[in-house]
Amino acid sequence: MNQKMFCYQCEQTAGCTGCAGACGVCGKDAQVAALQDQLTGALIGLARASDGHTTTESTHRAMLEGLFTTITNVCFDAQAVQRQIDAVHAEKAKLLPGCSGCASPCSHNDDYNMEKLWQEPDADVKSLKSLLLFGLRGMAAYAYHARALGYSDAEVDGFFYRGMFAIGEDVGTEELLPLVMETGRVNLKCMELLDRANTETYGTPQPTTVPLTIEKGPFIVVSGHDLYDLYALLEQTKGKGINIYTHGEMLPAHAYPKLKAYPHLKGNFGTAWQNQQKEFANIPAPVLFTTNCLMPPKESYAGRVFTTEVVAYPGMVHIGEERDFTPVIEKALELGGYPEEHPMTGINGGTQVTTGYGHGTILSVADQVVAAVRSGAIRHFYLVGGCDGARPGRNAYTEFVRNTPQDTVILTLACGKYRFNDLDLGEIGGLPRLMDMGQCNDAYGAIKVATALAEAFGCGVNDLPLTLVLSWYEQKAVCILLSLLYLGIQNIHLGPTLPAFVSPNVLKLLAEKFHLTFCGEEELRHWDQAACKIGK
């Protein structure tokens, strides 16, 4: 039986309208898409069942893992998704022991049929519910990582149930819009929680230069956000003659003192996540995926891919909750690595990148930054960040950064930086012009810096000489944008294309209230000649 999917949760869906065939642009097939919809409906059922009942740690875990599983480029394995569905149903049965096996179930506790949302006739209701759902999925990733380090928050946990419950209800835009905005507030709290979890566990990030060359000998490439997985692997590879290289979202790990203290954490492998199918081809080493940004592995390296946590792909070896990385270690020793030093470069030919310019570092030299602004040495700040993607045209961000004036500073966050983070832009008053603040989960740091600078200058954040240029891709971009809007930050330039789930009326509302503007490829290339126009 041929199945057809519907998915429009990321910015790069087919035709910018949604993936509706047998397979999505990300590689997710229709069976997995249908199961992920079923999982989402089960999570709404769990939220319904939680109303008036006491949730537990296992309930929270089922909610977070279920939402995280449905993020783009996380799980491609139908059996893994089915296990998540079963786990959610088991938690629901604990909350409602008298309802299991009921011949006439109460509809209020039923799982939700996602077809009802996808076929919602009111475009604005569908758009706001989608914003809420996708924002919750992104926030779940942050809450999941914090929880892995033993950090949680009751309000954050509770909001997942409240938000998912609303998605299943017959509510209008008047009820949905405030809840969407509140998602931004709660996500800000969640990002602060993750920031505290990371820094209290691994130390305050320090500016660090990271080589891109791979040394000879056995090595393992680690991708994703989960610092605890990296820490466990570093512990298990001590003294084994195996070097560890980060990939993609794991790059900021080099800046944390407790992690950088391991001498076999050597450098960063490759460039942006969407280049993995080319860069991983035939490498003599295993690759461990700890969170999202997994792409369907090519035959040239599929036998060397390992997954853990909620990441899964059919046929790949999965490392369970015990985090015993023995199969990964054995594979690294078997393959042996490169016989000689293997030079690699960034997209622009650079041989090294820097990271670690988090809020702790930047605020430690706040007086120096303020003085440079007041003297005119620094005229403007650009925060150029967000998700990267494979669609052509995103190299416009590289050109934009390359062409910024010498008296400006570029702050960057998330995977979009791989378009330009190997550029040498020089310094201003001893400070590098390009400062990598980390990944999307470090966006809280950028907010802290902006708030501190506003206080130093005695003005609002919107009055700072600061321009936000954000690239869109997936669900974590949704919750970060909602946090920025909750804070009242205006004049955000968003692009290069907009996701299909933002309806014209919702887009108009955001544009009018927050002066949110759309910057496509051409606007970025001709920044000085053209103003960004919403919906252009």
Coordinates of C-alpha atoms in Angstrom, one line a residue:
M1 CA 0.0 0.0 0.0
N2 CA 1.5 3.3 -1.1
Q3 CA 1.4 6.0 1.7
K4 CA 1.6 9.7 1.2
M5 CA 2.8 12.0 3.9
F6 CA 2.2 15.6 4.9
C7 CA 4.9 17.6 6.7
Y8 CA 5.7 21.3 6.6
Q9 CA 7.5 21.8 9.9
C10 CA 10.8 22.9 8.4
E11 CA 11.6 25.7 6.0
Q12 CA 13.0 23.5 3.2
T13 CA 9.9 21.5 2.5
A14 CA 9.1 20.6 -1.1
G15 CA 8.1 23.7 -3.1
C16 CA 8.1 25.7 0.1
T17 CA 4.6 24.4 0.7
G18 CA 5.1 21.0 2.4
C19 CA 6.3 17.5 1.7
A20 CA 3.3 15.4 0.5
G21 CA 4.7 12.5 -1.4
A22 CA 6.2 9.2 -0.5
C23 CA 9.3 10.8 1.0
G24 CA 10.2 14.2 2.5
V25 CA 13.1 16.4 1.5
C26 CA 14.9 15.3 4.7
G27 CA 14.6 11.7 3.7
K28 CA 11.8 10.7 6.1
D29 CA 9.4 8.3 4.4
A30 CA 5.6 8.3 4.6
Q31 CA 5.4 5.5 7.1
V32 CA 7.7 7.3 9.6
A33 CA 5.8 10.5 9.0
A34 CA 2.5 8.9 9.7
L35 CA 3.9 7.3 12.9
Q36 CA 5.3 10.7 14.0
D37 CA 1.8 12.1 13.5
Q38 CA 0.4 9.3 15.6
L39 CA 3.1 9.9 18.2
T40 CA 2.1 13.6 18.3
G41 CA -1.5 12.7 18.7
A42 CA -0.6 10.3 21.6
L43 CA 1.3 13.1 23.3
I44 CA -1.8 15.3 23.0
G45 CA -3.7 12.4 24.6
L46 CA -1.1 12.3 27.4
A47 CA -1.6 16.0 27.9
R48 CA -5.3 15.5 28.1
A49 CA -4.9 12.6 30.6
S50 CA -2.6 14.8 32.8
D51 CA -5.4 17.3 33.4
G52 CA -6.2 16.9 37.1
H53 CA -3.7 14.1 37.6
T54 CA -0.2 14.0 39.1
T55 CA 2.6 13.7 36.5
T56 CA 5.9 12.0 37.3
E57 CA 9.5 12.0 36.1
S58 CA 8.6 9.2 33.7
T59 CA 5.6 11.1 32.4
H60 CA 7.9 14.1 31.7
R61 CA 10.5 12.0 30.0
A62 CA 7.8 10.4 27.7
M63 CA 6.6 13.9 26.7
L64 CA 10.1 15.3 26.0
E65 CA 11.4 12.2 24.2
G66 CA 8.3 12.0 22.1
L67 CA 8.4 15.7 21.1
F68 CA 12.2 15.5 20.4
T69 CA 11.7 12.4 18.3
T70 CA 9.5 14.3 15.8
I71 CA 12.1 17.1 15.1
T72 CA 13.5 17.2 11.6
N73 CA 16.5 14.9 11.0
V74 CA 16.2 13.1 14.3
C75 CA 14.5 9.7 13.8
F76 CA 14.0 7.8 10.6
D77 CA 13.2 4.4 12.2
A78 CA 9.6 3.3 12.2
Q79 CA 10.2 0.8 15.0
A80 CA 11.8 3.4 17.2
V81 CA 8.9 5.8 16.7
Q82 CA 6.4 3.0 17.5
R83 CA 8.3 2.3 20.8
Q84 CA 7.9 5.9 21.7
I85 CA 4.2 5.7 21.0
D86 CA 3.9 2.6 23.2
A87 CA 5.8 4.4 26.0
V88 CA 3.5 7.4 25.8
H89 CA 0.4 5.1 25.9
A90 CA 2.0 3.3 28.9
E91 CA 2.4 6.6 30.8
K92 CA -1.2 7.6 29.9
A93 CA -2.4 4.3 31.3
K94 CA -0.7 5.1 34.6
L95 CA -2.5 8.4 34.8
L96 CA -5.9 6.9 33.9
P97 CA -5.8 3.2 35.1
G98 CA -9.5 2.9 34.9
C99 CA -9.7 4.0 31.2
S100 CA -7.5 1.3 29.7
G101 CA -9.7 -1.2 27.8
C102 CA -12.8 0.9 28.2
A103 CA -15.3 0.0 25.5
S104 CA -16.6 3.6 25.2
P105 CA -13.7 5.8 25.9
C106 CA -14.2 9.5 26.8
S107 CA -13.1 11.6 23.8
H108 CA -11.4 14.1 26.2
N109 CA -8.8 11.5 27.0
D110 CA -8.4 10.1 23.5
D111 CA -5.3 10.5 21.3
Y112 CA -5.7 13.3 18.9
N113 CA -6.0 12.7 15.1
M114 CA -3.4 15.0 13.5
E115 CA -5.4 15.0 10.2
K116 CA -7.8 17.3 12.0
L117 CA -5.0 19.9 12.3
W118 CA -3.6 19.4 8.8
Q119 CA -7.1 19.8 7.3
E120 CA -8.1 22.7 9.6
P121 CA -10.1 25.1 7.3
D122 CA -9.1 28.3 9.3
A123 CA -5.6 29.1 7.9
D124 CA -4.8 31.3 10.9
V125 CA -5.8 28.7 13.5
K126 CA -3.8 26.1 11.7
S127 CA -0.8 28.4 11.5
L128 CA -0.9 29.3 15.2
K129 CA -1.4 25.7 16.3
S130 CA 1.6 24.8 14.1
L131 CA 3.7 27.5 15.5
L132 CA 2.8 26.3 19.0
L133 CA 3.5 22.6 18.2
F134 CA 6.8 23.2 16.4
G135 CA 7.9 25.7 19.1
L136 CA 7.2 23.0 21.7
R137 CA 9.2 20.5 19.7
G138 CA 12.2 22.8 19.7
M139 CA 11.9 23.7 23.4
A140 CA 11.7 19.9 24.2
A141 CA 15.2 19.5 22.8
Y142 CA 16.6 22.1 25.1
A143 CA 14.7 20.7 28.1
Y144 CA 15.9 17.2 27.2
H145 CA 19.5 18.2 27.2
A146 CA 19.2 20.0 30.5
R147 CA 17.5 17.0 32.0
A148 CA 20.4 14.8 30.9
L149 CA 22.6 16.8 33.3
G150 CA 20.0 16.7 36.1
Y151 CA 18.4 20.1 35.6
S152 CA 14.7 20.6 35.3
D153 CA 12.0 23.2 36.0
A154 CA 8.4 22.6 37.0
E155 CA 7.0 25.4 35.0
V156 CA 8.8 24.3 31.9
D157 CA 7.7 20.7 32.4
G158 CA 4.1 21.8 32.9
F159 CA 3.9 24.0 29.9
F160 CA 4.4 21.1 27.5
Y161 CA 1.2 19.6 28.7
R162 CA -0.7 22.9 28.6
G163 CA 0.5 23.6 25.1
M164 CA -0.1 20.2 23.7
F165 CA -3.6 20.1 25.3
A166 CA -4.5 23.4 23.5
I167 CA -3.5 22.0 20.1
G168 CA -6.2 19.3 20.5
E169 CA -8.9 21.7 21.5
D170 CA -11.3 23.7 19.3
V171 CA -10.0 27.1 20.1
G172 CA -9.6 30.2 18.0
T173 CA -6.9 32.7 17.3
E174 CA -7.8 34.8 20.4
E175 CA -6.8 31.9 22.7
L176 CA -3.9 30.7 20.6
L177 CA -2.0 33.9 20.0
P178 CA -1.3 34.6 23.7
L179 CA -0.2 30.9 24.2
V180 CA 2.2 31.1 21.2
M181 CA 3.7 34.2 22.8
E182 CA 3.9 32.5 26.1
T183 CA 5.9 29.7 24.5
G184 CA 8.6 32.3 23.9
R185 CA 8.6 33.3 27.6
V186 CA 8.8 29.7 28.8
N187 CA 11.4 28.8 26.2
L188 CA 13.6 31.7 27.4
K189 CA 13.4 30.1 30.9
C190 CA 14.2 26.7 29.4
M191 CA 17.3 28.1 27.5
E192 CA 18.5 29.7 30.7
L193 CA 18.1 26.4 32.5
L194 CA 20.2 24.7 29.8
D195 CA 22.8 27.4 29.9
R196 CA 23.1 26.9 33.7
A197 CA 23.2 23.1 33.3
N198 CA 26.1 23.3 30.8
T199 CA 28.2 25.9 32.6
E200 CA 27.8 24.5 36.1
T201 CA 28.6 21.0 34.8
Y202 CA 31.4 21.8 32.4
G203 CA 32.6 25.3 33.2
T204 CA 32.2 28.7 31.6
P205 CA 33.1 28.5 27.9
Q206 CA 36.5 30.1 27.0
P207 CA 37.6 31.4 23.6
T208 CA 39.2 28.5 21.8
T209 CA 40.9 28.0 18.5
V210 CA 39.8 24.6 16.9
P211 CA 41.9 23.0 14.2
L212 CA 40.2 21.4 11.2
T213 CA 43.1 19.0 10.4
I214 CA 42.6 15.4 11.3
E215 CA 45.7 13.7 12.9
K216 CA 46.8 10.3 11.9
G217 CA 45.5 7.3 13.8
P218 CA 42.2 6.0 15.0
F219 CA 39.4 8.6 15.6
I220 CA 35.7 9.1 16.2
V221 CA 33.5 11.9 14.9
V222 CA 30.8 13.1 17.3
S223 CA 27.8 15.1 16.0
G224 CA 24.9 16.7 17.7
H225 CA 24.2 18.8 20.8
D226 CA 24.5 16.4 23.7
L227 CA 27.5 17.3 25.8
Y228 CA 26.9 14.5 28.2
D229 CA 27.3 11.9 25.5
L230 CA 30.6 13.5 24.4
Y231 CA 31.8 13.5 28.0
A232 CA 30.9 9.8 28.4
L233 CA 32.7 9.0 25.2
L234 CA 35.8 11.0 26.2
E235 CA 35.9 9.1 29.5
Q236 CA 35.6 5.7 27.8
T237 CA 38.3 6.5 25.3
K238 CA 41.0 7.7 27.7
G239 CA 44.3 6.0 27.1
K240 CA 43.1 4.0 24.1
G241 CA 44.9 6.0 21.4
I242 CA 41.7 7.2 19.9
N243 CA 41.2 10.9 19.0
I244 CA 37.8 12.6 19.2
Y245 CA 36.6 15.2 16.7
T246 CA 33.4 17.2 16.9
H247 CA 31.1 17.8 14.0
G248 CA 28.4 20.3 13.3
E249 CA 26.5 21.3 16.5
M250 CA 29.1 19.8 18.8
L251 CA 31.8 22.4 17.9
P252 CA 31.2 24.5 21.0
A253 CA 32.2 21.6 23.2
H254 CA 35.8 22.6 22.7
A255 CA 35.3 25.8 24.7
Y256 CA 34.1 24.1 28.0
P257 CA 37.0 23.8 30.4
K258 CA 36.0 20.3 31.7
L259 CA 35.8 19.0 28.1
K260 CA 38.7 20.7 26.6
A261 CA 40.9 19.3 29.4
Y262 CA 40.8 15.9 27.6
P263 CA 43.9 15.9 25.4
H264 CA 42.3 13.5 22.9
L265 CA 39.5 16.0 22.0
K266 CA 41.5 17.2 19.0
G267 CA 39.5 19.3 16.6
N268 CA 36.4 19.6 14.4
F269 CA 35.7 17.4 11.4
G270 CA 34.2 18.9 8.3
T271 CA 31.8 21.8 7.7
A272 CA 28.0 22.2 7.9
W273 CA 25.7 19.4 8.8
Q274 CA 24.1 19.2 5.3
N275 CA 27.5 18.3 3.8
Q276 CA 27.8 15.1 5.8
Q277 CA 26.8 12.8 3.0
K278 CA 29.8 14.0 1.0
E279 CA 32.3 14.6 3.8
F280 CA 31.6 11.3 5.6
A281 CA 32.1 9.2 2.4
N282 CA 34.8 6.5 3.0
I283 CA 36.3 8.1 6.1
P284 CA 38.2 5.5 8.1
A285 CA 36.4 6.2 11.3
P286 CA 32.9 5.8 13.0
V287 CA 30.5 8.7 13.4
L288 CA 28.3 9.0 16.5
F289 CA 25.1 11.0 16.2
T290 CA 23.8 12.2 19.5
T291 CA 20.9 14.5 18.5
N292 CA 19.4 15.9 15.3
C293 CA 20.9 16.7 11.9
L294 CA 21.3 13.1 10.9
M295 CA 20.8 12.6 7.2
P296 CA 20.1 9.3 5.5
P297 CA 23.6 7.7 5.4
K298 CA 25.1 6.9 2.1
E299 CA 26.3 3.3 1.4
S300 CA 29.9 4.6 1.5
Y301 CA 29.8 5.1 5.2
A302 CA 26.5 3.6 6.5
G303 CA 28.3 0.8 8.2
R304 CA 30.2 3.3 10.4
V305 CA 27.2 5.2 11.7
F306 CA 26.1 4.9 15.3
T307 CA 23.2 6.6 17.0
T308 CA 22.2 7.2 20.6
E309 CA 19.4 8.9 22.6
V310 CA 16.3 9.5 20.4
V311 CA 18.3 9.5 17.2
A312 CA 17.6 6.4 15.1
Y313 CA 18.0 5.1 11.6
P314 CA 17.0 1.6 10.3
G315 CA 20.0 -0.7 10.2
M316 CA 22.3 1.5 12.2
V317 CA 23.8 0.4 15.6
H318 CA 22.0 2.2 18.4
I319 CA 23.7 2.9 21.7
G320 CA 21.2 2.5 24.6
E321 CA 20.6 4.4 27.8
E322 CA 23.6 2.9 29.5
R323 CA 25.9 4.8 27.1
D324 CA 28.3 1.9 26.6
F325 CA 30.2 3.1 23.5
T326 CA 32.2 -0.1 23.2
P327 CA 30.9 -0.8 19.6
V328 CA 32.0 2.7 18.5
I329 CA 35.4 2.3 20.1
E330 CA 36.0 -1.1 18.6
K331 CA 35.0 0.2 15.2
A332 CA 37.5 3.1 15.5
L333 CA 40.3 0.7 16.4
E334 CA 39.4 -1.6 13.6
L335 CA 39.3 1.1 10.9
G336 CA 42.6 2.7 12.2
G337 CA 42.0 6.2 10.9
Y338 CA 44.2 8.0 8.4
P339 CA 47.8 6.8 8.0
E340 CA 49.1 10.4 7.8
E341 CA 47.8 13.8 8.9
H342 CA 44.7 14.6 6.9
P343 CA 44.2 18.3 6.2
M344 CA 40.7 19.7 5.9
T345 CA 39.4 23.2 5.5
G346 CA 36.2 25.2 6.1
I347 CA 33.9 26.3 3.3
N348 CA 36.1 29.3 2.6
G349 CA 39.4 27.5 2.8
G350 CA 40.3 28.3 6.4
T351 CA 42.2 25.7 8.4
Q352 CA 40.8 26.6 11.8
V353 CA 37.8 28.1 13.5
T354 CA 37.2 29.7 16.9
T355 CA 34.4 29.3 19.4
G356 CA 33.7 30.0 23.1
Y357 CA 32.6 33.7 22.9
G358 CA 29.7 33.0 25.2
H359 CA 28.1 35.6 27.4
G360 CA 30.6 34.9 30.2
T361 CA 33.5 35.9 28.0
I362 CA 31.9 38.9 26.2
L363 CA 30.5 40.3 29.4
S364 CA 33.9 40.0 31.1
V365 CA 35.2 42.6 28.6
A366 CA 32.0 44.6 28.6
D367 CA 33.8 47.8 29.6
Q368 CA 36.2 47.3 26.6
V369 CA 33.2 46.8 24.3
V370 CA 31.3 49.8 25.6
A371 CA 34.4 52.0 25.3
A372 CA 35.0 50.9 21.7
V373 CA 31.4 51.8 20.8
R374 CA 31.6 55.2 22.5
S375 CA 34.9 56.0 20.8
G376 CA 33.5 55.0 17.4
A377 CA 35.9 52.1 16.9
I378 CA 32.8 49.8 16.9
R379 CA 30.0 51.3 14.9
H380 CA 27.6 48.4 14.7
F381 CA 27.0 44.8 15.8
Y382 CA 25.4 42.2 13.5
L383 CA 24.1 39.0 15.0
V384 CA 24.2 36.6 12.1
G385 CA 22.9 33.2 13.2
G386 CA 20.3 30.5 12.9
C387 CA 19.9 27.2 11.2
D388 CA 21.7 26.3 8.0
G389 CA 20.2 24.4 5.1
A390 CA 21.0 22.7 1.8
R391 CA 18.8 24.8 -0.4
P392 CA 20.9 26.9 -2.9
G393 CA 21.3 30.6 -2.0
R394 CA 22.4 30.5 1.5
N395 CA 25.9 31.4 0.6
A396 CA 24.5 35.0 0.5
Y397 CA 25.1 34.9 4.3
T398 CA 28.8 34.3 3.6
E399 CA 28.9 37.3 1.3
F400 CA 27.0 39.5 3.7
V401 CA 29.5 38.7 6.6
R402 CA 32.5 39.1 4.3
N403 CA 31.3 42.5 3.2
T404 CA 30.5 44.0 6.6
P405 CA 32.5 47.2 7.3
Q406 CA 35.7 46.9 9.3
D407 CA 34.2 48.9 12.1
T408 CA 31.5 46.3 12.8
V409 CA 31.4 43.2 14.9
I410 CA 29.8 39.9 13.9
L411 CA 28.3 37.7 16.6
T412 CA 27.2 34.3 15.4
L413 CA 25.1 31.4 16.7
A414 CA 24.0 28.0 15.5
C415 CA 24.8 26.1 12.3
G416 CA 24.4 29.1 10.0
K417 CA 28.0 30.1 11.0
Y418 CA 29.5 27.3 9.0
R419 CA 28.9 29.5 6.0
F420 CA 31.6 31.9 7.2
N421 CA 33.1 30.9 10.5
D422 CA 36.5 30.1 8.9
L423 CA 36.9 33.6 7.6
D424 CA 39.5 35.9 9.2
L425 CA 37.8 39.2 9.6
G426 CA 40.6 40.7 11.8
E427 CA 40.2 42.6 15.1
I428 CA 38.9 45.8 16.6
G429 CA 40.8 47.0 19.7
G430 CA 42.1 43.5 20.5
L431 CA 38.7 41.9 20.0
P432 CA 38.0 39.6 17.1
R433 CA 35.4 40.9 14.6
L434 CA 33.9 37.5 14.4
M435 CA 32.8 35.9 17.7
D436 CA 31.1 32.5 17.8
M437 CA 28.8 32.4 20.8
G438 CA 27.9 28.7 20.3
Q439 CA 24.9 26.8 18.9
C440 CA 21.2 27.6 18.8
N441 CA 20.9 26.3 22.4
D442 CA 23.3 29.1 23.4
A443 CA 20.9 31.8 22.1
Y444 CA 20.2 32.7 25.8
G445 CA 23.8 34.0 25.9
A446 CA 23.2 36.5 23.1
I447 CA 20.1 37.7 24.9
K448 CA 22.1 38.3 28.0
V449 CA 24.8 40.2 26.1
A450 CA 22.2 42.4 24.4
T451 CA 20.5 43.1 27.7
A452 CA 23.7 44.0 29.5
L453 CA 24.8 46.3 26.7
A454 CA 21.5 48.1 26.8
E455 CA 21.9 48.6 30.5
A456 CA 25.4 49.9 30.0
F457 CA 24.2 52.5 27.4
G458 CA 21.1 53.3 29.3
C459 CA 18.8 52.4 26.5
G460 CA 16.5 49.6 25.3
V461 CA 17.7 46.6 23.3
N462 CA 15.9 48.0 20.3
D463 CA 17.9 51.2 20.5
L464 CA 21.3 49.4 20.4
P465 CA 23.5 49.6 17.2
L466 CA 22.5 45.9 16.7
T467 CA 21.0 44.2 13.7
L468 CA 19.7 40.6 13.9
V469 CA 20.0 38.6 10.7
L470 CA 18.6 35.1 11.2
S471 CA 18.4 32.1 8.9
W472 CA 15.5 29.8 9.3
Y473 CA 15.3 26.0 9.1
E474 CA 13.7 23.9 11.8
Q475 CA 11.8 23.8 15.0
K476 CA 14.4 25.1 17.4
A477 CA 14.4 28.3 15.2
V478 CA 10.7 28.6 16.0
C479 CA 11.0 28.7 19.8
I480 CA 14.0 31.0 19.7
L481 CA 12.2 33.4 17.4
L482 CA 9.2 33.3 19.8
S483 CA 11.5 34.1 22.7
L484 CA 12.9 37.1 20.9
L485 CA 9.4 38.3 20.1
Y486 CA 8.3 37.8 23.7
L487 CA 11.2 40.1 24.7
G488 CA 9.8 42.7 22.3
I489 CA 12.9 42.7 20.1
Q490 CA 12.0 44.3 16.8
N491 CA 13.4 44.7 13.3
I492 CA 14.6 41.1 13.1
H493 CA 15.6 40.1 9.5
L494 CA 14.5 36.6 8.8
G495 CA 15.1 34.4 5.7
P496 CA 16.1 33.4 3.2
T497 CA 12.7 31.8 2.7
L498 CA 9.8 31.6 5.1
P499 CA 8.2 28.3 6.3
A500 CA 4.9 27.2 4.8
F501 CA 3.1 27.1 8.2
V502 CA 3.1 30.9 8.7
S503 CA -0.2 32.1 7.2
P504 CA -0.4 35.5 5.5
N505 CA -2.4 37.0 8.4
V506 CA -0.1 35.7 11.0
L507 CA 2.9 37.0 9.0
K508 CA 1.2 40.4 8.7
L509 CA 0.5 40.5 12.4
L510 CA 4.2 39.7 13.3
A511 CA 5.4 42.3 10.8
E512 CA 3.2 45.0 12.1
K513 CA 3.7 44.3 15.8
F514 CA 7.4 43.5 15.8
H515 CA 8.6 45.0 12.4
L516 CA 9.7 41.5 11.5
T517 CA 11.1 41.7 8.0
F518 CA 11.9 39.0 5.3
C519 CA 15.4 39.1 3.8
G520 CA 15.8 36.9 0.8
E521 CA 19.0 36.1 -1.0
E522 CA 19.0 39.2 -3.1
E523 CA 18.3 41.5 -0.1
L524 CA 21.3 40.1 1.7
R525 CA 23.5 40.4 -1.4
H526 CA 22.5 44.1 -1.8
W527 CA 22.0 45.1 1.8
D528 CA 23.2 48.7 1.3
Q529 CA 21.0 49.1 -1.8
A530 CA 17.7 47.4 -0.8
A531 CA 15.6 47.4 2.4
C532 CA 14.1 44.1 3.4
K533 CA 10.4 43.9 2.7
I534 CA 8.1 41.5 4.4
G535 CA 6.6 39.0 2.0
K536 CA 8.6 40.3 -0.9

